[in-house]
mmCIF file of C-alpha atoms in Angstrom:
data_model
loop_
_atom_site.group_PDB
_atom_site.id
_atom_site.type_symbol
_atom_site.label_atom_id
_atom_site.label_comp_id
_atom_site.label_asym_id
_atom_site.label_seq_id
_atom_site.Cartn_x
_atom_site.Cartn_y
_atom_site.Cartn_z
ATOM 1 C CA MET A 1 107.468 76.052 85.805
ATOM 2 C CA ARG A 2 104.970 73.383 86.769
ATOM 3 C CA VAL A 3 103.034 75.159 89.533
ATOM 4 C CA ALA A 4 100.331 74.053 91.962
ATOM 5 C CA PHE A 5 98.166 76.804 93.435
ATOM 6 C CA PHE A 6 96.433 76.817 96.829
ATOM 7 C CA GLY A 7 93.920 79.645 97.384
ATOM 8 C CA THR A 8 90.270 80.346 98.088
ATOM 9 C CA PRO A 9 88.749 83.899 98.095
ATOM 10 C CA ARG A 10 88.233 86.426 95.332
ATOM 11 C CA TRP A 11 91.382 88.248 96.461
ATOM 12 C CA ALA A 12 93.460 85.235 95.396
ATOM 13 C CA VAL A 13 92.039 84.886 91.883
ATOM 14 C CA PRO A 14 94.394 87.439 90.214
ATOM 15 C CA VAL A 15 97.351 85.503 91.653
ATOM 16 C CA LEU A 16 96.093 82.332 89.978
ATOM 17 C CA GLN A 17 95.428 84.249 86.753
ATOM 18 C CA ALA A 18 99.038 85.480 86.667
ATOM 19 C CA LEU A 19 100.379 81.978 87.236
ATOM 20 C CA ASP A 20 98.045 80.654 84.547
ATOM 21 C CA ARG A 21 99.435 83.205 82.072
ATOM 22 C CA HIS A 22 103.135 82.762 82.824
ATOM 23 C CA HIS A 23 103.502 79.155 84.003
ATOM 24 C CA GLN A 24 101.891 75.734 83.738
ATOM 25 C CA VAL A 25 99.300 75.334 86.483
ATOM 26 C CA VAL A 26 99.147 71.580 87.052
ATOM 27 C CA LEU A 27 96.765 71.651 90.021
ATOM 28 C CA VAL A 28 94.495 74.079 91.877
ATOM 29 C CA VAL A 29 93.568 73.344 95.493
ATOM 30 C CA THR A 30 90.832 75.287 97.273
ATOM 31 C CA GLN A 31 88.421 75.004 100.186
ATOM 32 C CA PRO A 32 85.289 72.832 99.796
ATOM 33 C CA ASP A 33 82.048 74.447 98.605
ATOM 34 C CA LYS A 34 80.302 76.424 101.337
ATOM 35 C CA PRO A 35 76.639 77.399 101.843
ATOM 36 C CA GLN A 36 75.925 80.873 100.487
ATOM 37 C CA GLY A 37 72.967 83.159 99.877
ATOM 38 C CA ARG A 38 69.484 83.031 101.337
ATOM 39 C CA GLY A 39 69.003 79.425 100.297
ATOM 40 C CA LEU A 40 72.370 78.426 101.824
ATOM 41 C CA ARG A 41 73.140 76.308 98.790
ATOM 42 C CA PRO A 42 76.741 75.027 98.545
ATOM 43 C CA ALA A 43 78.714 77.252 96.179
ATOM 44 C CA PRO A 44 82.302 76.934 94.917
ATOM 45 C CA SER A 45 84.944 79.406 96.026
ATOM 46 C CA PRO A 46 85.994 82.172 93.595
ATOM 47 C CA VAL A 47 89.263 80.301 92.980
ATOM 48 C CA ALA A 48 87.312 77.129 92.182
ATOM 49 C CA GLN A 49 85.084 79.050 89.772
ATOM 50 C CA TYR A 50 88.121 80.378 87.891
ATOM 51 C CA ALA A 51 89.770 76.947 87.749
ATOM 52 C CA GLU A 52 86.590 75.316 86.473
ATOM 53 C CA ALA A 53 86.110 78.000 83.824
ATOM 54 C CA ARG A 54 89.698 77.516 82.619
ATOM 55 C CA GLY A 55 89.564 73.732 82.777
ATOM 56 C CA LEU A 56 92.388 73.544 85.316
ATOM 57 C CA PRO A 57 92.769 70.396 87.464
ATOM 58 C CA LEU A 58 90.944 71.125 90.734
ATOM 59 C CA LEU A 59 90.748 69.523 94.177
ATOM 60 C CA LYS A 60 88.701 70.612 97.208
ATOM 61 C CA PRO A 61 89.916 68.494 100.129
ATOM 62 C CA LYS A 62 88.129 68.882 103.463
ATOM 63 C CA ARG A 63 91.391 68.236 105.265
ATOM 64 C CA LEU A 64 95.045 67.886 104.334
ATOM 65 C CA LYS A 65 96.675 66.228 107.337
ATOM 66 C CA GLY A 66 96.521 62.458 107.068
ATOM 67 C CA ASN A 67 94.736 62.653 103.711
ATOM 68 C CA GLU A 68 96.681 60.020 101.774
ATOM 69 C CA ALA A 69 94.427 60.239 98.707
ATOM 70 C CA PHE A 70 95.069 63.960 98.397
ATOM 71 C CA VAL A 71 98.837 63.619 98.893
ATOM 72 C CA GLN A 72 98.943 60.933 96.206
ATOM 73 C CA ALA A 73 96.988 63.095 93.760
ATOM 74 C CA PHE A 74 99.285 66.022 94.599
ATOM 75 C CA ARG A 75 102.364 63.895 93.856
ATOM 76 C CA GLU A 76 100.873 62.678 90.576
ATOM 77 C CA ALA A 77 100.385 66.294 89.448
ATOM 78 C CA ALA A 78 104.187 66.590 89.746
ATOM 79 C CA PRO A 79 104.502 70.306 90.557
ATOM 80 C CA GLU A 80 107.995 71.769 90.730
ATOM 81 C CA VAL A 81 106.736 74.413 93.162
ATOM 82 C CA ALA A 82 103.483 75.343 94.880
ATOM 83 C CA VAL A 83 102.086 78.826 95.631
ATOM 84 C CA THR A 84 99.633 79.765 98.371
ATOM 85 C CA ALA A 85 97.555 82.941 98.581
ATOM 86 C CA ALA A 86 94.828 83.083 101.246
ATOM 87 C CA TYR A 87 94.182 79.340 101.124
ATOM 88 C CA GLY A 88 92.881 79.150 104.685
ATOM 89 C CA LYS A 89 94.328 75.859 105.928
ATOM 90 C CA ILE A 90 97.585 74.898 107.644
ATOM 91 C CA LEU A 91 99.849 72.832 105.376
ATOM 92 C CA PRO A 92 101.178 69.652 107.014
ATOM 93 C CA LYS A 93 104.703 68.350 106.504
ATOM 94 C CA GLU A 94 103.669 65.573 104.102
ATOM 95 C CA VAL A 95 102.147 68.181 101.769
ATOM 96 C CA LEU A 96 105.002 70.700 102.086
ATOM 97 C CA GLU A 97 107.529 68.067 101.043
ATOM 98 C CA VAL A 98 105.919 67.198 97.689
ATOM 99 C CA PRO A 99 107.227 69.974 95.369
ATOM 100 C CA PRO A 100 111.042 69.971 94.928
ATOM 101 C CA TYR A 101 111.150 73.760 95.390
ATOM 102 C CA GLY A 102 108.603 73.691 98.211
ATOM 103 C CA PHE A 103 105.812 76.221 98.762
ATOM 104 C CA LEU A 104 105.865 79.991 98.244
ATOM 105 C CA ASN A 105 103.378 82.152 100.124
ATOM 106 C CA LEU A 106 102.274 85.651 99.070
ATOM 107 C CA HIS A 107 101.741 87.365 102.421
ATOM 108 C CA PRO A 108 100.563 91.021 102.637
ATOM 109 C CA SER A 109 102.673 92.219 105.577
ATOM 110 C CA LEU A 110 106.251 92.967 106.562
ATOM 111 C CA LEU A 111 107.007 89.610 108.141
ATOM 112 C CA PRO A 112 107.488 88.763 110.943
ATOM 113 C CA LYS A 113 104.942 91.510 111.765
ATOM 114 C CA TYR A 114 101.332 90.434 111.386
ATOM 115 C CA ARG A 115 101.691 86.729 110.843
ATOM 116 C CA GLY A 116 98.333 85.026 110.488
ATOM 117 C CA PRO A 117 95.165 85.285 108.407
ATOM 118 C CA ALA A 118 94.279 89.013 108.646
ATOM 119 C CA PRO A 119 97.463 91.106 108.369
ATOM 120 C CA VAL A 120 96.018 94.033 106.419
ATOM 121 C CA PRO A 121 93.039 94.778 108.715
ATOM 122 C CA TRP A 122 95.189 94.645 111.852
ATOM 123 C CA ALA A 123 97.913 96.858 110.392
ATOM 124 C CA LEU A 124 95.236 99.519 109.847
ATOM 125 C CA ILE A 125 93.444 98.982 113.164
ATOM 126 C CA ARG A 126 96.740 99.368 115.010
ATOM 127 C CA GLY A 127 97.594 102.566 113.196
ATOM 128 C CA GLU A 128 100.613 101.403 111.195
ATOM 129 C CA LYS A 129 102.003 104.000 108.789
ATOM 130 C CA GLU A 130 103.956 101.475 106.706
ATOM 131 C CA THR A 131 103.320 97.940 105.532
ATOM 132 C CA GLY A 132 104.351 95.708 102.669
ATOM 133 C CA VAL A 133 104.171 92.325 101.024
ATOM 134 C CA ALA A 134 106.497 89.351 101.278
ATOM 135 C CA ILE A 135 107.169 86.198 99.290
ATOM 136 C CA MET A 136 107.946 83.566 101.893
ATOM 137 C CA LYS A 137 109.082 79.956 101.730
ATOM 138 C CA THR A 138 106.466 78.095 103.745
ATOM 139 C CA GLU A 139 107.489 76.018 106.761
ATOM 140 C CA GLU A 140 105.408 74.055 109.244
ATOM 141 C CA GLY A 141 105.190 77.077 111.591
ATOM 142 C CA LEU A 142 102.649 79.850 111.096
ATOM 143 C CA ASP A 143 104.238 82.297 108.595
ATOM 144 C CA THR A 144 107.687 81.671 110.079
ATOM 145 C CA GLY A 145 109.553 80.734 106.888
ATOM 146 C CA PRO A 146 112.460 82.617 105.301
ATOM 147 C CA LEU A 147 111.840 85.380 102.777
ATOM 148 C CA TYR A 148 112.658 85.520 99.070
ATOM 149 C CA ALA A 149 111.463 89.093 98.471
ATOM 150 C CA VAL A 150 109.910 91.993 100.394
ATOM 151 C CA TRP A 151 108.366 95.288 99.249
ATOM 152 C CA ARG A 152 107.632 98.194 101.595
ATOM 153 C CA THR A 153 105.071 100.965 101.136
ATOM 154 C CA GLU A 154 103.435 103.767 103.089
ATOM 155 C CA ILE A 155 99.760 103.335 103.937
ATOM 156 C CA GLY A 156 97.563 106.056 102.447
ATOM 157 C CA PRO A 157 95.701 108.204 105.014
ATOM 158 C CA GLU A 158 92.299 107.258 103.543
ATOM 159 C CA GLU A 159 93.182 103.725 102.391
ATOM 160 C CA ASP A 160 90.932 100.993 103.746
ATOM 161 C CA ALA A 161 91.616 97.279 104.125
ATOM 162 C CA GLN A 162 90.085 96.274 100.815
ATOM 163 C CA ALA A 163 92.013 98.833 98.762
ATOM 164 C CA LEU A 164 95.274 98.199 100.604
ATOM 165 C CA ALA A 165 94.966 94.412 100.361
ATOM 166 C CA GLU A 166 94.423 94.633 96.601
ATOM 167 C CA ARG A 167 97.363 97.014 96.146
ATOM 168 C CA LEU A 168 99.665 94.736 98.137
ATOM 169 C CA ARG A 169 98.436 91.672 96.264
ATOM 170 C CA ASP A 170 99.101 93.270 92.877
ATOM 171 C CA LYS A 171 102.664 94.185 93.866
ATOM 172 C CA GLY A 172 103.032 90.733 95.406
ATOM 173 C CA ILE A 173 102.170 89.168 92.048
ATOM 174 C CA GLU A 174 105.081 91.065 90.471
ATOM 175 C CA LEU A 175 107.431 89.833 93.190
ATOM 176 C CA LEU A 176 106.104 86.283 92.920
ATOM 177 C CA LEU A 177 106.686 86.100 89.169
ATOM 178 C CA TRP A 178 110.225 87.437 89.649
ATOM 179 C CA VAL A 179 110.945 84.874 92.360
ATOM 180 C CA LEU A 180 109.634 82.018 90.206
ATOM 181 C CA GLN A 181 111.748 83.164 87.276
ATOM 182 C CA ASN A 182 114.896 83.172 89.422
ATOM 183 C CA LEU A 183 113.993 80.490 91.963
ATOM 184 C CA PRO A 184 116.812 78.020 91.193
ATOM 185 C CA HIS A 185 119.372 80.731 91.952
ATOM 186 C CA LEU A 186 117.768 82.304 95.047
ATOM 187 C CA THR A 187 118.403 81.629 98.720
ATOM 188 C CA PRO A 188 115.727 82.905 101.134
ATOM 189 C CA THR A 189 116.821 84.864 104.213
ATOM 190 C CA PRO A 190 115.464 84.316 107.744
ATOM 191 C CA GLN A 191 112.879 86.721 109.131
ATOM 192 C CA GLU A 192 114.229 89.379 111.481
ATOM 193 C CA GLY A 193 112.491 91.568 114.040
ATOM 194 C CA GLU A 194 109.670 91.301 116.523
ATOM 195 C CA ALA A 195 106.831 89.000 115.523
ATOM 196 C CA SER A 196 103.139 89.806 115.928
ATOM 197 C CA TYR A 197 99.948 87.922 115.148
ATOM 198 C CA ALA A 198 96.910 89.014 113.097
ATOM 199 C CA PRO A 199 93.922 86.785 113.944
ATOM 200 C CA LEU A 200 90.745 86.537 111.897
ATOM 201 C CA LEU A 201 88.369 89.431 112.500
ATOM 202 C CA THR A 202 85.201 88.860 114.487
ATOM 203 C CA LYS A 203 81.962 90.799 114.140
ATOM 204 C CA GLU A 204 82.704 92.516 117.457
ATOM 205 C CA GLU A 205 85.809 94.158 115.943
ATOM 206 C CA GLY A 206 83.517 96.383 113.874
ATOM 207 C CA ARG A 207 81.742 97.917 116.880
ATOM 208 C CA ILE A 208 82.633 101.590 117.227
ATOM 209 C CA ARG A 209 84.324 102.258 120.550
ATOM 210 C CA PHE A 210 83.269 105.858 121.200
ATOM 211 C CA GLU A 211 85.614 106.047 124.191
ATOM 212 C CA ASP A 212 88.629 105.712 121.845
ATOM 213 C CA PRO A 213 90.335 108.717 120.200
ATOM 214 C CA ALA A 214 88.911 109.818 116.850
ATOM 215 C CA GLU A 215 92.028 108.698 114.970
ATOM 216 C CA ALA A 216 91.818 105.207 116.479
ATOM 217 C CA ILE A 217 88.116 104.967 115.596
ATOM 218 C CA PHE A 218 88.850 105.999 112.009
ATOM 219 C CA ASN A 219 91.741 103.517 111.767
ATOM 220 C CA ARG A 220 89.456 100.741 112.992
ATOM 221 C CA HIS A 221 86.796 101.811 110.477
ATOM 222 C CA ARG A 222 89.341 101.503 107.654
ATOM 223 C CA GLY A 223 90.541 98.157 108.945
ATOM 224 C CA VAL A 224 87.141 96.456 109.111
ATOM 225 C CA GLN A 225 86.171 97.131 105.493
ATOM 226 C CA PRO A 226 84.396 95.400 103.857
ATOM 227 C CA TRP A 227 83.687 92.982 106.740
ATOM 228 C CA PRO A 228 82.436 93.228 109.451
ATOM 229 C CA GLY A 229 82.179 96.979 108.782
ATOM 230 C CA SER A 230 81.769 99.733 111.392
ATOM 231 C CA TYR A 231 78.572 99.899 113.417
ATOM 232 C CA PHE A 232 76.925 101.115 116.600
ATOM 233 C CA PHE A 233 73.539 100.546 118.181
ATOM 234 C CA HIS A 234 70.714 103.053 118.490
ATOM 235 C CA ARG A 235 67.421 102.153 120.177
ATOM 236 C CA GLY A 236 68.484 98.523 120.132
ATOM 237 C CA LYS A 237 69.052 98.435 116.354
ATOM 238 C CA ARG A 238 72.372 98.105 114.577
ATOM 239 C CA VAL A 239 73.412 101.080 112.448
ATOM 240 C CA LYS A 240 76.254 100.518 109.981
ATOM 241 C CA VAL A 241 78.599 103.421 109.317
ATOM 242 C CA LEU A 242 79.653 103.397 105.680
ATOM 243 C CA ARG A 243 81.615 106.652 105.692
ATOM 244 C CA MET A 244 83.073 108.746 108.506
ATOM 245 C CA ARG A 245 85.947 111.101 109.197
ATOM 246 C CA PRO A 246 87.764 112.376 112.299
ATOM 247 C CA GLU A 247 87.513 116.062 113.185
ATOM 248 C CA PRO A 248 88.959 118.332 115.864
ATOM 249 C CA GLY A 249 86.876 119.298 118.879
ATOM 250 C CA LYS A 250 85.673 117.640 122.036
ATOM 251 C CA GLY A 251 82.532 116.141 123.475
ATOM 252 C CA GLU A 252 81.292 113.372 125.725
ATOM 253 C CA PRO A 253 81.991 109.956 124.130
ATOM 254 C CA GLY A 254 78.989 108.627 122.215
ATOM 255 C CA VAL A 255 76.946 111.836 122.562
ATOM 256 C CA VAL A 256 75.826 113.713 119.442
ATOM 257 C CA GLN A 257 77.340 117.202 119.374
ATOM 258 C CA GLY A 258 75.673 118.503 116.237
ATOM 259 C CA VAL A 259 73.635 117.617 113.155
ATOM 260 C CA ASP A 260 73.908 119.513 109.858
ATOM 261 C CA ARG A 261 73.669 118.887 106.128
ATOM 262 C CA GLU A 262 77.087 117.267 106.075
ATOM 263 C CA GLY A 263 76.429 114.702 108.761
ATOM 264 C CA VAL A 264 76.332 113.916 112.470
ATOM 265 C CA LEU A 265 79.116 115.012 114.829
ATOM 266 C CA VAL A 266 79.709 112.626 117.723
ATOM 267 C CA GLY A 267 81.938 113.046 120.751
ATOM 268 C CA VAL A 268 84.659 110.444 121.320
ATOM 269 C CA GLY A 269 87.559 109.883 123.698
ATOM 270 C CA GLU A 270 89.650 112.541 121.975
ATOM 271 C CA GLY A 271 88.371 114.761 119.159
ATOM 272 C CA LEU A 272 85.151 114.134 117.244
ATOM 273 C CA ILE A 273 83.983 111.871 114.465
ATOM 274 C CA ARG A 274 81.565 112.948 111.764
ATOM 275 C CA LEU A 275 79.200 110.268 110.496
ATOM 276 C CA LEU A 276 78.717 110.899 106.765
ATOM 277 C CA GLU A 277 76.781 107.879 105.477
ATOM 278 C CA VAL A 278 74.983 105.176 107.450
ATOM 279 C CA GLN A 279 72.739 102.174 106.906
ATOM 280 C CA PRO A 280 70.111 101.477 109.568
ATOM 281 C CA GLU A 281 69.209 97.843 110.142
ATOM 282 C CA GLY A 282 66.869 96.637 107.391
ATOM 283 C CA ARG A 283 67.206 99.858 105.363
ATOM 284 C CA ARG A 284 69.229 101.140 102.454
ATOM 285 C CA PRO A 285 72.340 103.314 102.834
ATOM 286 C CA MET A 286 71.540 107.009 103.402
ATOM 287 C CA PRO A 287 73.268 110.279 104.297
ATOM 288 C CA ALA A 288 73.803 110.442 108.039
ATOM 289 C CA ALA A 289 71.926 113.763 108.160
ATOM 290 C CA ASP A 290 68.811 112.109 106.680
ATOM 291 C CA TRP A 291 69.088 109.266 109.184
ATOM 292 C CA ALA A 292 69.305 111.749 112.045
ATOM 293 C CA ARG A 293 66.163 113.591 110.918
ATOM 294 C CA GLY A 294 64.217 110.378 110.394
ATOM 295 C CA TYR A 295 65.214 108.777 113.701
ATOM 296 C CA GLY A 296 65.015 111.803 115.990
ATOM 297 C CA VAL A 297 68.755 112.111 116.535
ATOM 298 C CA VAL A 298 69.584 115.583 117.861
ATOM 299 C CA PRO A 299 72.397 117.168 119.885
ATOM 300 C CA GLY A 300 72.530 115.377 123.224
ATOM 301 C CA THR A 301 71.381 112.011 121.833
ATOM 302 C CA ARG A 302 73.553 109.188 123.134
ATOM 303 C CA LEU A 303 74.607 106.527 120.647
ATOM 304 C CA GLY A 304 75.907 103.060 121.430
#
C-alpha cells in the first residue's frame, strides 16, 4: 500500500523500517529539529535521520491545524493509509480525512486503559500485571478510536519501561503489517471498558517516595526508565538509583538500615529496598556500597 508515516523518537524507527520493507512509504512526517547536546544545536529526530538516509520524502511541520501548505503536500503524496507511532502531535480533522483508509495508530496499551503519551511507564508505576498493544483507527479524540487488533501479555517481574515498550512495539509491528494486509476487509470494533489517561512523565515522577511500600517503589523505578530515572537527595545533592530491589523487613522510611558488600538497605513504608548501584551528582555510576563508604552513609543515616 501507499503509506504515510508519522513518528518521531528512536522507538518509532523500527515501525518505519517495517513499513519501508513491506509497503511504499510515500511520505514521512516528524517533529521539527530540536536543540540537543551541550551546544544545543538543532538536530533531526531519529525518524527524520532514517528517512533522510533512505531518501524518503520528509516533512517537519511545526503545526498541523490550519496548515494549508502541509495538507496540500500530504494530499499530493496520495497515501492510501497513514500510520502513527509516537508522533507527538494531535491530528486535526483536515489531516485525518486525507487518506482513504484513514490513520492507524500503534498504541502500547490495552485501550481504553492508558490513553495518552506514556502508557507503558504508567502501567508499570501503577503495578499492572498485564498490558498489551493495540492497532487503532485514529479519530479526533485522544486515543478513542475503534480497534483493528489487540495483543495481551503479562508484564515480567523485572521488566522496565524501556524493555517493555520495545517488546510491545515489536509485537505491534506484526499486528500492524497484518492489519495493512487485510485492511480492505476489516471492520474495527469500538473500545470497551473503563478508560484511563497516561500523561507525559515529569522529572518529579522519578523521585523515590520512601514512605511508599517497597513494591510500589520498585514498580515506579521500573516505570521511570530510562527517563527521568529514580533518584533521591542526600546532603542537598541528587543521587540517581540505577539498580534496586525490594526485600522483606521493616524500618523507618528513608532511614538506612544496613550497609554491606551487596548494597544499602533502606527502610520504606512497607518492607525494605536495597540500593545496588547509584550515580551521585557529577560522578560516574558506582556500587551503592562504595557510595556509602565514600559519602559517610551508615545505619541511621536519613536519605531524602
